[in-house]
PDB file of C-alpha atoms in Angstrom:
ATOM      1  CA  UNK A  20      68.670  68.305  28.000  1.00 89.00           C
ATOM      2  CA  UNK A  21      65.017  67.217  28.154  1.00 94.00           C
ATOM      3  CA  UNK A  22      63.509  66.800  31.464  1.00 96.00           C
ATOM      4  CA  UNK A  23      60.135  64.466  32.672  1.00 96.00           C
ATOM      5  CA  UNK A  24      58.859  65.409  36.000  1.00 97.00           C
ATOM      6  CA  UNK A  25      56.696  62.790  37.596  1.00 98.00           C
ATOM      7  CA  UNK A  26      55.389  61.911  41.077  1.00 98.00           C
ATOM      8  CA  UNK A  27      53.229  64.351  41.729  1.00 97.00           C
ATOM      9  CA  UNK A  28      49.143  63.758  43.166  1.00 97.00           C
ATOM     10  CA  UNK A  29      47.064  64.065  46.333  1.00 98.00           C
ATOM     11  CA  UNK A  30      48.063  63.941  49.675  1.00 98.00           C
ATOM     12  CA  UNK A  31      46.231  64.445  52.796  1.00 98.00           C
ATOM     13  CA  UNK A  32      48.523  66.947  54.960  1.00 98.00           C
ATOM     14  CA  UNK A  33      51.737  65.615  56.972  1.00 98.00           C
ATOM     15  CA  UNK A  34      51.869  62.779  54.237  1.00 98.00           C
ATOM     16  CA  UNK A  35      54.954  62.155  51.941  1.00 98.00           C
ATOM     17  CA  UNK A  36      55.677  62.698  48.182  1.00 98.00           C
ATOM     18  CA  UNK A  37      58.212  61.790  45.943  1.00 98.00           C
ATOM     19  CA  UNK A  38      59.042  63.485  42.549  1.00 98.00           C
ATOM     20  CA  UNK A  39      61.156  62.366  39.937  1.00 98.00           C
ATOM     21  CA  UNK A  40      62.762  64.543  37.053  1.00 97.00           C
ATOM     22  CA  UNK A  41      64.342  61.935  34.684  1.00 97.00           C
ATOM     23  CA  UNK A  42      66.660  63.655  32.090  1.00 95.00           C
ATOM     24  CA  UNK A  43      67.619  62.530  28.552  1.00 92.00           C
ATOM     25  CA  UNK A  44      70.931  63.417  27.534  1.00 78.00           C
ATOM     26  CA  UNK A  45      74.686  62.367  28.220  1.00 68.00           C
ATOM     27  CA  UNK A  46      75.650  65.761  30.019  1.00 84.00           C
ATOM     28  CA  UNK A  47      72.906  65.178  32.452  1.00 84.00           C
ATOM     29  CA  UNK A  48      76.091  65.079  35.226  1.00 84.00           C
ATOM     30  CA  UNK A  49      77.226  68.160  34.489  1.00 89.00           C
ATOM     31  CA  UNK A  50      74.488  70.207  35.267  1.00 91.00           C
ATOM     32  CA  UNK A  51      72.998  71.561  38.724  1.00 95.00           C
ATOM     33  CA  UNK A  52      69.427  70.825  38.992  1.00 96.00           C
ATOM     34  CA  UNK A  53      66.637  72.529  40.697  1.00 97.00           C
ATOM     35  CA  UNK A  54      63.101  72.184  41.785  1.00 98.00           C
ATOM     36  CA  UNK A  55      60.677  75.161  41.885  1.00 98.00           C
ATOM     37  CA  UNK A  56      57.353  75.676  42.625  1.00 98.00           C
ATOM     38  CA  UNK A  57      54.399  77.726  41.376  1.00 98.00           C
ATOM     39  CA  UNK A  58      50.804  78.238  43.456  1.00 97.00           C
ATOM     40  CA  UNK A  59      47.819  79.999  41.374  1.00 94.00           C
ATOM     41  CA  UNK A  60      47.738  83.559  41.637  1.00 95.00           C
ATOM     42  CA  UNK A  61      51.926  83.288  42.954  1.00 96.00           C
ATOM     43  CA  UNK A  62      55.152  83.661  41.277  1.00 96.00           C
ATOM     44  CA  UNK A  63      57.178  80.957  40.425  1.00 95.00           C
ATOM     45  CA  UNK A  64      59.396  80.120  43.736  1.00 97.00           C
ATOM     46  CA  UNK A  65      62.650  78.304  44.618  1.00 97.00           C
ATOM     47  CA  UNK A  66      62.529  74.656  46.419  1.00 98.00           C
ATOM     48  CA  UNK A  67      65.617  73.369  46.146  1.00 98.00           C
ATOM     49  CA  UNK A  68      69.062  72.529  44.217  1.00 97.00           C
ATOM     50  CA  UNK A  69      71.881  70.334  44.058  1.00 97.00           C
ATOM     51  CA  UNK A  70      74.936  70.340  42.694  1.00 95.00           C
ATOM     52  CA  UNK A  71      75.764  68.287  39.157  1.00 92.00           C
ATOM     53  CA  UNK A  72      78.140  66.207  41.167  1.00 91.00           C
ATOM     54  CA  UNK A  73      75.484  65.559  44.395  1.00 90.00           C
ATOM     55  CA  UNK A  74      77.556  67.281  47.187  1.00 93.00           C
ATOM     56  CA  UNK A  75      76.061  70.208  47.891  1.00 96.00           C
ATOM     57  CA  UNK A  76      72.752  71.186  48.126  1.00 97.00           C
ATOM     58  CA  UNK A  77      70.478  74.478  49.027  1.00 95.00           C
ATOM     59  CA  UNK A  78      67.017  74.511  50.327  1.00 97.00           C
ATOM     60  CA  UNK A  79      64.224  77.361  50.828  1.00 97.00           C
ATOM     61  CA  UNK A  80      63.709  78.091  54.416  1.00 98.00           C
ATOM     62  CA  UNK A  81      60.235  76.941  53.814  1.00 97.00           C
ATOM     63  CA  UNK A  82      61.123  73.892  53.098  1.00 98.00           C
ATOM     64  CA  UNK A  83      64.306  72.997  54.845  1.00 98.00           C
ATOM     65  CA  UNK A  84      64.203  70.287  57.378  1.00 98.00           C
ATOM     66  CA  UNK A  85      61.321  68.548  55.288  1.00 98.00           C
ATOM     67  CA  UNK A  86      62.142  68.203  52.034  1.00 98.00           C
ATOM     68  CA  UNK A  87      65.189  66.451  50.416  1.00 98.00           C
ATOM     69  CA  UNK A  88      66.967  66.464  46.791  1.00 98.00           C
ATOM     70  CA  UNK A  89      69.195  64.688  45.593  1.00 98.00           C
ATOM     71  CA  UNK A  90      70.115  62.611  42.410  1.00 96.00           C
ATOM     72  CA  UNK A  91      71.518  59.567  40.644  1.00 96.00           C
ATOM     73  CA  UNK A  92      73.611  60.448  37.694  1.00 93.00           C
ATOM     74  CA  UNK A  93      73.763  56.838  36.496  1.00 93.00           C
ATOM     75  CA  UNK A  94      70.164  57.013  36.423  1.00 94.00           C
ATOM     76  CA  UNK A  95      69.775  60.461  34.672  1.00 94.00           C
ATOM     77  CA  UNK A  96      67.263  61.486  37.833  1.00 96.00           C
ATOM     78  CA  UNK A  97      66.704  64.224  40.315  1.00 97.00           C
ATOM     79  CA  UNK A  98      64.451  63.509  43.393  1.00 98.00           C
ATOM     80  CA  UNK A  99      62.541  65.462  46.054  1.00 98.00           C
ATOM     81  CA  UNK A 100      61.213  63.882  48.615  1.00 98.00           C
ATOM     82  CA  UNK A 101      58.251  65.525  50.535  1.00 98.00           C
ATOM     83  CA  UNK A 102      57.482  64.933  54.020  1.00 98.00           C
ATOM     84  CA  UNK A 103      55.345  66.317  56.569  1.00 98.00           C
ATOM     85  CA  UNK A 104      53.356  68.368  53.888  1.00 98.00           C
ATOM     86  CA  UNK A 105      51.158  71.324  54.222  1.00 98.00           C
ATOM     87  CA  UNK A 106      48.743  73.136  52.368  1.00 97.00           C
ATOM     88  CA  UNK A 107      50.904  75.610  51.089  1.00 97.00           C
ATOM     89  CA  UNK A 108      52.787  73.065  49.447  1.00 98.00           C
ATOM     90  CA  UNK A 109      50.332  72.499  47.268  1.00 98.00           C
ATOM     91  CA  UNK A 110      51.324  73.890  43.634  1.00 98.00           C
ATOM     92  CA  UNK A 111      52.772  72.758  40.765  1.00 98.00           C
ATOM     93  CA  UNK A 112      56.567  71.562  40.755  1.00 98.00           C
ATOM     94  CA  UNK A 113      58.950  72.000  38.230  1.00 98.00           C
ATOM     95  CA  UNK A 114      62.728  70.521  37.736  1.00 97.00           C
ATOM     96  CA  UNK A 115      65.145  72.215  35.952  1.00 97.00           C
ATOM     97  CA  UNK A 116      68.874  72.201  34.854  1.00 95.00           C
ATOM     98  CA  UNK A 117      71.613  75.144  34.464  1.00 93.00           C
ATOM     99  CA  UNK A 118      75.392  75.338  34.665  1.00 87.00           C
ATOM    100  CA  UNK A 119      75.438  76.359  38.684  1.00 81.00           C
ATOM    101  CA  UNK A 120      73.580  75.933  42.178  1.00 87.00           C
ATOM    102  CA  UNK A 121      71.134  78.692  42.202  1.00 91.00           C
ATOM    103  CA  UNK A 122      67.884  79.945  43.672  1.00 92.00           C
ATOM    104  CA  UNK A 123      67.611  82.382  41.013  1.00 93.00           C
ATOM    105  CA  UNK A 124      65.196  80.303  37.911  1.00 88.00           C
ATOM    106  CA  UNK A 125      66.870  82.745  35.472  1.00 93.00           C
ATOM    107  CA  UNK A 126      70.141  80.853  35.898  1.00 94.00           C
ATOM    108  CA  UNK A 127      68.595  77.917  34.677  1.00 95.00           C
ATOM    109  CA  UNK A 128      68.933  76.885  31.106  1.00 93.00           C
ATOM    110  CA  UNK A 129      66.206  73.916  30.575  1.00 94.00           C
ATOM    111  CA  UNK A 130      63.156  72.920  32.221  1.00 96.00           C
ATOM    112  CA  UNK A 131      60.264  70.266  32.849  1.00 95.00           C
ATOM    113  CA  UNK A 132      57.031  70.366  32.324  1.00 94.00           C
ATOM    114  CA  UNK A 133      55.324  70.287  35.941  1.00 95.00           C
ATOM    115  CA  UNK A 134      54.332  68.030  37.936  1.00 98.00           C
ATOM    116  CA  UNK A 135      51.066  69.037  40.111  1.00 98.00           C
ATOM    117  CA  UNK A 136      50.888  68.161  43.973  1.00 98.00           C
ATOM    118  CA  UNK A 137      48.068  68.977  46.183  1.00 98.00           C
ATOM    119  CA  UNK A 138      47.760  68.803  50.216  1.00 98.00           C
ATOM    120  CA  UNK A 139      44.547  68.465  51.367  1.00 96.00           C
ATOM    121  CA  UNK A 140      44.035  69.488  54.999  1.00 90.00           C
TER     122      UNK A 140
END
């Protein structure tokens, strides 16, 4: 699986953002997907997951209530939409595949390149 993340950019702070992670592959639907984050100078932090099928999902508490993920398997694509963003949103976001639904990045198998979004405040 090869994944694109796109969507990222500038936004002022309580604005919106949506990224996309568009996956090649047939076995995209089999796969749980996840977004992480990564600030300079920070480790590399959970955002959120979904399951391959759509009906479940798992947030950070950091984010829950204004962030959303979810996905369209016809579509081979993974979305997070970003509301009401701060500054310490700002980093760069990553998308990534494994086999379950897990906060853990070790449990996933294949990964995007980044996608950088920065809140200005």
């Amino acid at each position: 699986v090869q994944l694109q993340a796109s969507g990222g950019g500038l936004v002022q702070a309580g604005g919106s953002l949506r990224l996309s992670c568009a996956a090649s592959g047939r076995t995209f639907s089999r796969y749980g997907m996840g977004w992480f984050r990564q600030a300079p100078g920070k480790e590399r932090e959970f955002v959120a997951a979904i399951s391959w099928g759509g009906g479940s999902t798992y947030y950070a508490d950091s984010v829950k209530g204004r962030f959303t993920i979810s996905r369209d398997n016809a579509k081979n694509t993974v979305y997070l939409q970003m509301n009401s963003l701060k500054p310490e949103d700002a980093a760069v976001y990553y998308c990534a595949a494994g086999l379950g639904l897990s906060r853990r990045f070790s449990e996933y198998d294949y990964w995007g390149q980044g996608t950088q979004v920065t809140v200005s405040s």
